[in-house]
Tab-separated table of C-alpha atoms in Angstrom:
chain	number	residue	atom	x	y	z
A	1	MET	CA	-24.459	40.185	15.752
A	2	LEU	CA	-24.283	39.198	19.415
A	3	PRO	CA	-26.663	41.419	21.338
A	4	VAL	CA	-24.235	42.057	24.151
A	5	ALA	CA	-21.468	42.718	21.803
A	6	ALA	CA	-23.578	45.140	19.935
A	7	PHE	CA	-24.143	46.967	23.257
A	8	TRP	CA	-20.388	47.302	23.969
A	9	THR	CA	-20.029	48.483	20.362
A	10	SER	CA	-22.346	51.330	20.961
A	11	LEU	CA	-20.235	52.341	23.833
A	12	GLY	CA	-17.155	52.894	21.615
A	13	LEU	CA	-15.522	49.234	21.428
A	14	ASN	CA	-15.080	47.868	17.959
A	15	TYR	CA	-17.147	44.814	17.297
A	16	ASN	CA	-14.203	42.258	17.316
A	17	THR	CA	-13.028	43.476	20.661
A	18	SER	CA	-16.575	43.252	22.054
A	19	VAL	CA	-16.753	39.590	20.844
A	20	VAL	CA	-13.527	38.709	22.497
A	21	LEU	CA	-14.438	40.546	25.586
A	22	LEU	CA	-17.675	38.624	25.878
A	23	GLY	CA	-15.999	35.367	25.245
A	24	THR	CA	-13.378	35.743	27.756
A	25	ILE	CA	-15.812	36.952	30.349
A	26	LEU	CA	-17.955	33.705	29.986
A	27	ILE	CA	-14.767	31.667	30.357
A	28	GLY	CA	-13.579	33.489	33.360
A	29	PHE	CA	-16.993	33.296	35.048
A	30	THR	CA	-17.256	29.449	34.476
A	31	SER	CA	-13.732	28.856	35.402
A	32	GLY	CA	-14.031	30.839	38.709
A	33	MET	CA	-17.072	28.911	39.844
A	34	LEU	CA	-15.643	25.558	38.873
A	35	GLY	CA	-12.205	26.371	40.583
A	36	VAL	CA	-13.963	26.793	44.006
A	37	PHE	CA	-14.736	23.134	44.092
A	38	LEU	CA	-11.263	22.062	42.736
A	39	LEU	CA	-9.657	24.260	45.396
A	40	LEU	CA	-11.721	22.747	48.355
A	41	ARG	CA	-11.325	19.361	46.987
A	42	ARG	CA	-7.626	19.834	46.858
A	43	ARG	CA	-7.562	19.019	43.200
A	44	ALA	CA	-6.386	22.471	41.803
A	45	LEU	CA	-3.516	20.898	40.019
A	46	ILE	CA	-5.584	18.371	38.141
A	47	GLY	CA	-6.614	21.233	35.891
A	48	ASP	CA	-2.953	21.774	34.943
A	49	ALA	CA	-2.504	18.076	34.206
A	50	ILE	CA	-5.664	18.042	32.079
A	51	ALA	CA	-4.733	21.216	30.251
A	52	HIS	CA	-1.376	19.811	29.260
A	53	ALA	CA	-2.987	16.490	28.375
A	54	THR	CA	-5.074	18.248	25.748
A	55	LEU	CA	-1.936	18.976	23.677
A	56	PRO	CA	-1.561	15.629	22.011
A	57	GLY	CA	-5.219	15.729	20.908
A	58	VAL	CA	-5.062	19.110	19.445
A	59	ALA	CA	-1.776	18.215	17.664
A	60	ILE	CA	-3.063	14.996	16.280
A	61	ALA	CA	-6.299	16.751	15.093
A	62	PHE	CA	-4.194	19.470	13.609
A	63	LEU	CA	-2.005	16.925	11.808
A	64	TRP	CA	-5.180	15.088	10.479
A	65	LEU	CA	-6.423	18.257	8.952
A	66	ALA	CA	-3.152	19.100	7.442
A	67	LEU	CA	-2.605	15.753	5.935
A	68	ASN	CA	-6.107	15.840	4.312
A	69	ASN	CA	-5.642	19.503	3.036
A	70	MET	CA	-8.403	20.712	5.085
A	71	GLU	CA	-8.665	24.086	6.713
A	72	LYS	CA	-8.366	24.697	10.463
A	73	SER	CA	-11.579	23.471	11.980
A	74	LEU	CA	-12.208	24.539	15.582
A	75	PRO	CA	-14.817	21.667	16.341
A	76	THR	CA	-12.235	19.146	15.206
A	77	LEU	CA	-9.376	20.758	17.412
A	78	PHE	CA	-11.736	20.945	20.399
A	79	LEU	CA	-12.856	17.274	19.910
A	80	GLY	CA	-9.155	16.206	19.872
A	81	ALA	CA	-8.568	18.372	22.929
A	82	ALA	CA	-11.641	16.858	24.680
A	83	ILE	CA	-10.647	13.258	24.086
A	84	SER	CA	-7.022	13.768	24.960
A	85	GLY	CA	-7.863	15.908	28.138
A	86	GLY	CA	-10.531	13.288	29.150
A	87	LEU	CA	-8.095	10.417	28.818
A	88	GLY	CA	-5.587	12.387	30.917
A	89	GLY	CA	-8.193	12.983	33.707
A	90	ALA	CA	-9.405	9.418	33.617
A	91	THR	CA	-5.775	8.140	33.923
A	92	VAL	CA	-5.307	10.344	36.945
A	93	LEU	CA	-8.436	8.810	38.526
A	94	ALA	CA	-7.333	5.356	37.655
A	95	PHE	CA	-3.939	5.821	39.187
A	96	ARG	CA	-5.488	7.273	42.304
A	97	HIS	CA	-8.453	4.868	42.984
A	98	TRP	CA	-7.515	1.611	41.447
A	99	LEU	CA	-3.677	1.534	41.593
A	100	ASN	CA	-3.345	3.402	44.929
A	101	ILE	CA	-0.649	5.831	43.431
A	102	ARG	CA	-0.445	9.014	45.348
A	103	GLU	CA	-2.442	11.864	43.565
A	104	ASP	CA	0.761	14.270	43.223
A	105	ALA	CA	2.575	11.296	41.621
A	106	ALA	CA	-0.299	10.582	39.284
A	107	LEU	CA	-0.589	14.307	38.310
A	108	GLY	CA	3.091	14.378	37.580
A	109	ILE	CA	3.039	11.266	35.387
A	110	VAL	CA	0.091	12.363	33.404
A	111	LEU	CA	1.153	15.919	32.937
A	112	SER	CA	4.741	14.929	31.837
A	113	VAL	CA	3.818	12.143	29.562
A	114	PHE	CA	1.121	13.619	27.709
A	115	PHE	CA	2.708	17.053	27.369
A	116	GLY	CA	5.786	15.216	26.173
A	117	ALA	CA	3.636	13.341	23.506
A	118	GLY	CA	2.098	16.565	22.547
A	119	ILE	CA	5.568	18.324	21.882
A	120	ALA	CA	6.524	15.242	19.857
A	121	PHE	CA	3.402	15.512	17.684
A	122	ARG	CA	3.990	19.333	17.394
A	123	LYS	CA	7.221	18.626	15.859
A	124	ILE	CA	5.724	16.285	13.371
A	125	VAL	CA	3.114	18.851	12.558
A	126	GLN	CA	5.865	21.307	11.849
A	127	GLU	CA	7.599	19.054	9.625
A	128	GLN	CA	4.513	17.766	7.711
A	129	SER	CA	2.840	21.236	7.185
A	130	GLY	CA	5.744	23.628	7.690
A	131	ASN	CA	3.586	25.823	9.899
A	132	SER	CA	2.585	25.178	13.558
A	133	SER	CA	1.384	28.817	14.383
A	134	GLY	CA	-2.151	27.647	14.580
A	135	LEU	CA	-1.203	25.000	17.006
A	136	ASP	CA	0.932	27.537	19.070
A	137	SER	CA	-2.056	29.682	19.543
A	138	PHE	CA	-3.713	26.762	21.508
A	139	ILE	CA	-0.506	26.410	23.675
A	140	TYR	CA	-0.106	30.096	24.577
A	141	GLY	CA	-3.496	31.481	23.823
A	142	LYS	CA	-4.738	34.001	21.332
A	143	ALA	CA	-7.930	35.632	22.463
A	144	ALA	CA	-8.020	37.857	19.374
A	145	SER	CA	-8.949	34.858	17.315
A	146	ILE	CA	-12.224	34.339	19.245
A	147	GLY	CA	-15.288	34.715	17.038
A	148	SER	CA	-19.070	34.734	17.413
A	149	ASP	CA	-19.273	30.993	17.070
A	150	ASP	CA	-16.701	30.676	19.749
A	151	VAL	CA	-18.699	32.909	22.146
A	152	TRP	CA	-21.790	30.732	21.541
A	153	SER	CA	-19.815	27.635	22.383
A	154	ALA	CA	-18.466	29.232	25.494
A	155	ALA	CA	-21.894	30.323	26.520
A	156	ILE	CA	-23.469	26.888	26.043
A	157	ALA	CA	-20.593	25.084	27.697
A	158	GLY	CA	-20.707	27.661	30.604
A	159	ILE	CA	-24.422	27.093	31.100
A	160	ILE	CA	-23.966	23.400	31.113
A	161	VAL	CA	-21.098	23.524	33.714
A	162	VAL	CA	-22.641	26.073	35.915
A	163	SER	CA	-25.996	24.224	35.843
A	164	MET	CA	-24.242	20.845	36.862
A	165	LEU	CA	-22.463	22.598	39.630
A	166	LEU	CA	-25.666	24.106	41.102
A	167	LEU	CA	-27.578	20.898	40.399
A	168	PHE	CA	-24.976	18.796	42.521
A	169	VAL	CA	-23.909	21.606	44.820
A	170	LYS	CA	-24.776	19.592	47.994
A	171	GLU	CA	-23.067	16.385	46.951
A	172	LEU	CA	-20.081	18.398	45.662
A	173	LYS	CA	-19.850	20.394	48.990
A	174	LEU	CA	-19.955	17.103	51.106
A	175	LEU	CA	-17.243	15.530	48.861
A	176	CYS	CA	-15.029	18.652	49.127
A	177	PHE	CA	-15.200	18.811	52.953
A	178	ASP	CA	-15.455	15.224	53.879
A	179	ALA	CA	-15.062	12.554	51.234
A	180	GLU	CA	-15.063	9.629	53.748
A	181	LEU	CA	-18.448	10.770	55.075
A	182	ALA	CA	-19.817	11.126	51.619
A	183	ALA	CA	-18.713	7.517	50.827
A	184	SER	CA	-20.263	6.294	54.083
A	185	GLN	CA	-23.526	7.946	53.238
A	186	GLY	CA	-23.665	6.175	49.987
A	187	PHE	CA	-22.593	9.096	47.662
A	188	PRO	CA	-20.726	7.899	44.533
A	189	VAL	CA	-17.395	9.495	45.299
A	190	LEU	CA	-15.674	8.234	42.152
A	191	LEU	CA	-18.514	9.385	39.857
A	192	LEU	CA	-18.525	12.836	41.532
A	193	ASP	CA	-14.779	13.134	40.939
A	194	ALA	CA	-15.342	12.116	37.376
A	195	LEU	CA	-18.008	14.790	36.993
A	196	LEU	CA	-15.559	17.395	38.224
A	197	ILE	CA	-12.880	16.177	35.886
A	198	THR	CA	-15.321	16.221	33.018
A	199	MET	CA	-16.154	19.874	33.731
A	200	VAL	CA	-12.606	20.757	33.903
A	201	VAL	CA	-12.107	19.139	30.465
A	202	VAL	CA	-14.922	21.285	29.098
A	203	VAL	CA	-13.619	24.472	30.738
A	204	THR	CA	-10.135	23.775	29.433
A	205	MET	CA	-11.491	23.165	25.913
A	206	ILE	CA	-13.116	26.423	25.685
A	207	GLY	CA	-10.467	28.326	27.357
A	208	LEU	CA	-7.736	27.168	24.979
A	209	GLN	CA	-8.102	30.175	22.617
A	210	ALA	CA	-8.185	32.763	25.283
A	211	VAL	CA	-5.244	31.923	27.676
A	212	GLY	CA	-3.849	28.719	26.226
A	213	MET	CA	-3.340	25.354	27.824
A	214	ILE	CA	-0.339	26.394	29.873
A	215	LEU	CA	-2.200	29.401	31.531
A	216	ILE	CA	-5.808	27.965	31.829
A	217	ILE	CA	-4.857	26.580	35.316
A	218	ALA	CA	-4.646	30.119	36.397
A	219	LEU	CA	-8.210	30.874	35.692
A	220	LEU	CA	-9.147	27.661	37.582
A	221	VAL	CA	-7.112	28.443	40.653
A	222	ILE	CA	-6.463	32.119	41.226
A	223	PRO	CA	-10.030	33.481	41.363
A	224	ALA	CA	-11.003	30.616	43.823
A	225	ALA	CA	-8.009	31.283	45.982
A	226	SER	CA	-8.708	35.035	45.981
A	227	ALA	CA	-12.281	34.441	47.017
A	228	ARG	CA	-11.129	32.220	49.925
A	229	PHE	CA	-9.661	35.316	51.602
A	230	TRP	CA	-13.111	36.990	51.806
A	231	THR	CA	-15.566	34.424	53.024
A	232	ASN	CA	-16.004	30.940	54.663
A	233	GLN	CA	-19.346	30.446	53.103
A	234	LEU	CA	-19.648	28.435	50.019
A	235	SER	CA	-22.337	30.393	48.241
A	236	ILE	CA	-20.641	33.715	48.751
A	237	MET	CA	-17.226	32.146	47.759
A	238	LEU	CA	-18.795	30.898	44.408
A	239	ALA	CA	-20.112	34.369	43.750
A	240	ILE	CA	-16.888	36.094	44.445
A	241	SER	CA	-14.673	33.673	42.600
A	242	SER	CA	-17.033	33.906	39.452
A	243	THR	CA	-16.898	37.707	39.667
A	244	PHE	CA	-13.013	37.711	40.030
A	245	GLY	CA	-12.774	35.369	37.071
A	246	ALA	CA	-14.960	37.418	34.738
A	247	ALA	CA	-13.441	40.793	35.916
A	248	SER	CA	-9.847	39.476	35.342
A	249	CYS	CA	-10.705	38.231	31.766
A	250	ALA	CA	-12.430	41.502	31.000
A	251	ALA	CA	-9.692	43.847	32.357
A	252	GLY	CA	-7.008	41.662	30.819
A	253	THR	CA	-8.721	41.695	27.364
A	254	LEU	CA	-9.210	45.379	27.350
A	255	LEU	CA	-5.479	46.011	28.341
A	256	SER	CA	-4.364	43.609	25.554
A	257	ALA	CA	-6.686	45.433	23.054
A	258	SER	CA	-5.328	48.872	24.128
A	259	TYR	CA	-1.701	48.087	23.928
A	260	ASP	CA	0.044	46.471	20.935
A	261	LYS	CA	2.103	43.264	21.330
A	262	LEU	CA	0.505	42.713	24.739
A	263	PRO	CA	-0.521	39.003	24.827
A	264	SER	CA	-4.075	38.413	26.022
A	265	GLY	CA	-3.431	35.205	27.986
A	266	ALA	CA	-0.551	36.586	30.093
A	267	THR	CA	-2.413	39.910	30.664
A	268	ILE	CA	-5.544	38.095	31.941
A	269	VAL	CA	-3.330	35.918	34.409
A	270	LEU	CA	-1.558	39.021	35.724
A	271	THR	CA	-4.819	40.809	36.152
A	272	ALA	CA	-6.172	37.821	38.074
A	273	CYS	CA	-2.952	37.759	40.095
A	274	SER	CA	-3.531	41.447	41.054
A	275	PHE	CA	-7.046	40.527	42.443
A	276	PHE	CA	-5.285	37.765	44.407
A	277	MET	CA	-2.773	40.267	45.937
A	278	ILE	CA	-5.559	42.668	46.940
A	279	SER	CA	-7.377	39.750	48.563
A	280	PHE	CA	-4.273	38.378	50.216
A	281	VAL	CA	-3.851	41.869	52.010
A	282	PHE	CA	-7.455	43.170	52.450
A	283	GLY	CA	-9.569	39.851	52.592
A	284	ILE	CA	-11.926	40.275	55.588
A	285	LYS	CA	-11.537	36.677	56.569
A	286	ARG	CA	-8.039	35.456	55.815
A	287	GLY	CA	-6.239	38.641	54.587
A	288	THR	CA	-3.086	39.530	56.316
A	289	LEU	CA	-4.171	42.999	57.276
A	290	TRP	CA	-7.294	41.978	59.079
A	291	ARG	CA	-5.621	38.703	60.497
A	292	THR	CA	-2.933	40.980	61.987
A	293	LEU	CA	-5.430	43.299	63.456
A	294	ARG	CA	-7.437	40.468	65.010
A	295	VAL	CA	-4.219	38.943	66.519
A	296	TRP	CA	-3.260	42.396	67.962
A	297	GLN	CA	-6.837	42.649	69.375
A	298	MET	CA	-6.767	39.244	70.880
A	299	ARG	CA	-3.454	39.813	72.537
A	300	ARG	CA	-4.556	43.165	73.859
A	301	ASP	CA	-7.635	41.483	75.378
A	302	HIS	CA	-5.536	38.866	76.921
A	303	ASP	CA	-3.345	41.491	78.417
A	304	PHE	CA	-6.344	43.212	79.768
A	305	LEU	CA	-7.437	40.083	81.546
A	306	HIS	CA	-3.969	39.598	83.029
A	307	VAL	CA	-4.067	43.026	84.497
A	308	LEU	CA	-7.581	42.612	85.883
A	309	ARG	CA	-6.470	39.296	87.471
A	310	SER	CA	-3.482	40.922	89.048
A	311	ILE	CA	-5.589	43.750	90.524
A	312	TYR	CA	-8.142	41.191	91.894
A	313	GLU	CA	-5.307	39.158	93.464
A	314	LEU	CA	-3.683	42.161	95.153
A	315	LEU	CA	-7.086	43.167	96.526
A	316	GLU	CA	-7.711	39.724	97.761
A	317	VAL	CA	-4.591	39.685	99.692
A	318	ARG	CA	-5.643	42.762	101.388
A	319	HIS	CA	-9.183	41.489	101.870
A	320	ALA	CA	-10.285	44.529	100.175
A	321	LEU	CA	-12.809	42.997	97.533
A	322	PRO	CA	-16.308	44.389	97.624
A	323	ASP	CA	-18.967	42.311	99.161
A	324	LYS	CA	-21.191	43.225	96.080
A	325	VAL	CA	-20.784	44.891	92.875
A	326	THR	CA	-22.215	48.445	93.094
A	327	GLY	CA	-23.193	50.957	90.420
A	328	GLU	CA	-20.371	53.362	91.400
A	329	LEU	CA	-17.685	54.335	88.942
A	330	ARG	CA	-15.044	53.235	91.490
A	331	SER	CA	-16.055	49.930	93.118
A	332	THR	CA	-12.814	48.872	94.624
A	333	LEU	CA	-9.854	50.209	96.472
A	334	ALA	CA	-6.985	51.515	94.422
A	335	VAL	CA	-3.759	49.632	93.619
A	336	THR	CA	-0.662	51.253	92.206
A	337	LEU	CA	0.690	50.736	88.763
A	338	GLN	CA	4.004	49.588	90.191
A	339	GLU	CA	2.230	46.799	92.203
A	340	VAL	CA	0.510	45.515	89.064
A	341	ALA	CA	3.830	45.656	87.173
A	342	ARG	CA	5.571	43.669	89.825
A	343	GLN	CA	2.703	41.232	90.230
A	344	ARG	CA	2.895	40.448	86.437
A	345	GLY	CA	6.625	40.787	85.928
A	346	TRP	CA	6.100	43.382	83.282
A	347	HIS	CA	7.734	46.768	82.590
A	348	GLU	CA	5.859	49.731	84.026
A	349	ALA	CA	5.452	51.400	80.633
A	350	LYS	CA	3.599	48.448	79.312
A	351	VAL	CA	1.333	48.244	82.233
A	352	ARG	CA	0.809	52.135	81.957
A	353	GLN	CA	-0.203	51.827	78.210
A	354	LEU	CA	-2.602	48.936	79.063
A	355	ALA	CA	-4.113	50.866	81.923
A	356	GLN	CA	-4.927	53.988	79.661
A	357	ARG	CA	-6.527	51.683	77.128
A	358	MET	CA	-8.492	49.819	79.884
A	359	ALA	CA	-9.731	53.170	81.176
A	360	VAL	CA	-10.978	54.076	77.836
A	361	SER	CA	-12.782	50.639	77.604
A	362	GLY	CA	-14.329	51.360	81.081
A	363	LEU	CA	-12.640	48.449	82.930
A	364	VAL	CA	-10.611	50.574	85.312
A	365	VAL	CA	-10.247	54.147	86.555
A	366	PHE	CA	-6.681	55.368	86.130
A	367	ASP	CA	-5.762	58.527	87.834
A	368	ASP	CA	-2.844	61.021	87.635
A	369	GLU	CA	-0.981	59.267	90.506
A	370	ASP	CA	-0.758	55.970	88.568
A	371	ARG	CA	-3.374	54.230	90.755
A	372	LEU	CA	-5.927	51.819	89.224
A	373	GLN	CA	-9.462	51.093	90.651
A	374	LEU	CA	-11.781	48.458	89.120
A	375	THR	CA	-15.133	49.556	87.810
A	376	PRO	CA	-18.175	47.369	88.141
A	377	ARG	CA	-17.615	46.137	84.659
A	378	GLY	CA	-13.994	45.563	85.359
A	379	ILE	CA	-14.935	43.565	88.560
A	380	LEU	CA	-17.172	41.150	86.534
A	381	ARG	CA	-14.577	40.551	83.927
A	382	ALA	CA	-11.958	40.116	86.715
A	383	LEU	CA	-14.163	37.542	88.498
A	384	ASN	CA	-14.579	35.570	85.218
A	385	SER	CA	-10.965	35.704	84.463
A	386	VAL	CA	-9.692	34.640	87.960
A	387	ARG	CA	-12.379	31.691	88.100
A	388	GLU	CA	-11.219	30.333	84.720
A	389	HIS	CA	-7.492	30.623	85.641
A	390	ARG	CA	-7.890	28.996	89.062
A	391	LEU	CA	-10.064	26.030	87.779
A	392	LEU	CA	-7.229	25.330	85.383
A	393	GLU	CA	-4.648	25.782	88.077
A	394	LEU	CA	-6.443	23.431	90.525
A	395	TYR	CA	-6.967	20.893	87.810
A	396	MET	CA	-3.358	20.773	86.949
A	397	VAL	CA	-2.200	20.581	90.644
A	398	GLU	CA	-4.870	18.000	91.760
A	399	GLU	CA	-5.249	15.765	88.695
A	400	ALA	CA	-1.986	16.285	86.806
A	401	GLU	CA	0.111	16.684	89.986
A	402	ALA	CA	1.883	19.654	88.336
A	403	ASP	CA	3.927	22.068	90.455
A	404	VAL	CA	1.967	25.326	91.440
A	405	SER	CA	4.258	27.606	89.782
A	406	GLN	CA	4.215	25.554	86.704
A	407	ALA	CA	0.399	25.264	86.656
A	408	ASP	CA	0.198	29.157	86.851
A	409	ARG	CA	2.284	29.413	83.752
A	410	GLU	CA	0.537	26.954	81.874
A	411	ALA	CA	-2.986	28.257	82.749
A	412	ASP	CA	-2.038	31.621	81.425
A	413	TYR	CA	-1.672	29.884	78.101
A	414	LEU	CA	-4.780	27.609	78.190
A	415	GLU	CA	-7.366	29.740	79.894
A	416	HIS	CA	-8.213	32.057	76.875
A	417	GLY	CA	-9.337	29.036	74.764
A	418	LEU	CA	-11.831	27.630	77.221
A	419	GLU	CA	-15.307	27.141	76.150
A	420	PRO	CA	-18.305	27.318	78.618
A	421	GLU	CA	-18.575	23.601	78.432
A	422	HIS	CA	-15.116	23.144	79.370
A	423	LEU	CA	-15.500	25.382	82.403
A	424	ALA	CA	-18.497	23.375	83.479
A	425	GLU	CA	-16.677	20.114	83.016
A	426	LEU	CA	-13.782	21.414	85.115
A	427	ALA	CA	-16.174	22.807	87.779
A	428	GLU	CA	-17.894	19.518	88.141
A	429	LYS	CA	-14.636	17.562	88.277
A	430	LEU	CA	-13.362	19.833	90.983
A	431	ASP	CA	-16.612	19.873	92.966
A	432	ASP	CA	-16.921	23.663	92.422
A	433	SER	CA	-20.390	24.418	91.373
A	434	SER	CA	-20.329	28.273	91.953
A	435	ALA	CA	-20.600	30.080	88.681
A	436	SER	CA	-19.688	33.532	90.124
A	437	THR	CA	-17.118	33.068	92.868
A	438	PRO	CA	-13.579	31.971	91.951
A	439	PRO	CA	-12.326	28.976	93.994
A	440	PRO	CA	-9.466	29.540	96.489
A	441	SER	CA	-6.043	30.119	94.890
A	442	PRO	CA	-3.441	27.407	95.393
A	443	HIS	CA	-0.725	30.124	95.967
A	444	ASP	CA	0.159	31.605	99.230
A	445	PHE	CA	-0.557	35.290	98.374
A	446	ASP	CA	0.600	36.517	101.639
A	447	SER	CA	4.044	34.894	101.457
A	448	SER	CA	4.394	35.855	97.983
A	449	ARG	CA	3.623	39.471	98.793
A	450	ASP	CA	5.986	39.624	101.696
A	451	SER	CA	8.806	38.133	99.453
A	452	ALA	CA	8.085	40.618	96.750
A	453	GLU	CA	8.214	43.461	99.244
């Protein structure tokens, strides 16, 4: 009796369910880790091609057993799947590296030709033996047929695959992110690709019984794609993807065991898809919810800077800027909300909403008479914003010969993406070495104020 299965049996699961659960967890964990490298290498669909390419090998092995009046032998069927799947993967590599055929075309050719051959052999098996149900379990998956020997095979194969991934993690990382650099550094790119394909064949072979050759691609892609929403670090991504793969297989197996006529392979894939949807919404790095919040915050910060710059320019026209930043709460004269709205060309309601939020952030003092005053913190932020904006304006006017009004609009779009080294380069090009005082504006503020009034 398997030790882990015995433990789950003590918790109330029957032994067969415990064995199946352990086997699928091992498959999900291994598939999740391998899928990360396939996803980053942009080779996710090669798993689908290899999975379909295993069908002819399984069918031929099944036919050979039937013709020799032998009972179904899993090692023989797995050997046929490994040979056929390996041949399919090698064909994809040959098409890609030696015949210069686009990878999507190579995948399409291998998938369709091998799967078509498998369907033909399946028909022959049905005619010769009168029963192809054993073969169908490899196509659609039948986790309930997993036994103790299969679990040991999955464990050994999983240990080998995980060990190889961890052993060559640096080489595979470079291959996934920059294959050209890897080749220039002397790394055997073709051999590394062949290593990935070999591991895909192994994982596909041990996953045939659990989810079938049609759905095995889901275990190679969905957990890795889900993990991508949570992190940008490879090590963390590997851990999350493996966890999602194992959890999907565990939950899917338990659901399938709890409800009659609920197929295990489809249930596992649907469970993995639920993890993907949760990650798609709530993933802290790429999830739609957090991405929307970050975009909203970025736009709000940009609007804050625009309001601060407008206040600064209004005070500059009146020669009312402080000579130095004091520690007082109100460090500048007040300007009205209507003046800021007119300066920006915005509706007063928008400026009022921004002013209220800026007051909470400590950038301005906003009183009951709709007047705004810059705080010391607001003055410093305004100085930086105005300087960045005017450096861009001056560069566009003097170097790109842009119209002043056009330069102002373009600077509004570009200034928020400037890095410190960009600002230093602009200041050097424009002979402006001051790091605290904005350069003079190219606009005639007095005339613009008079026309506005």
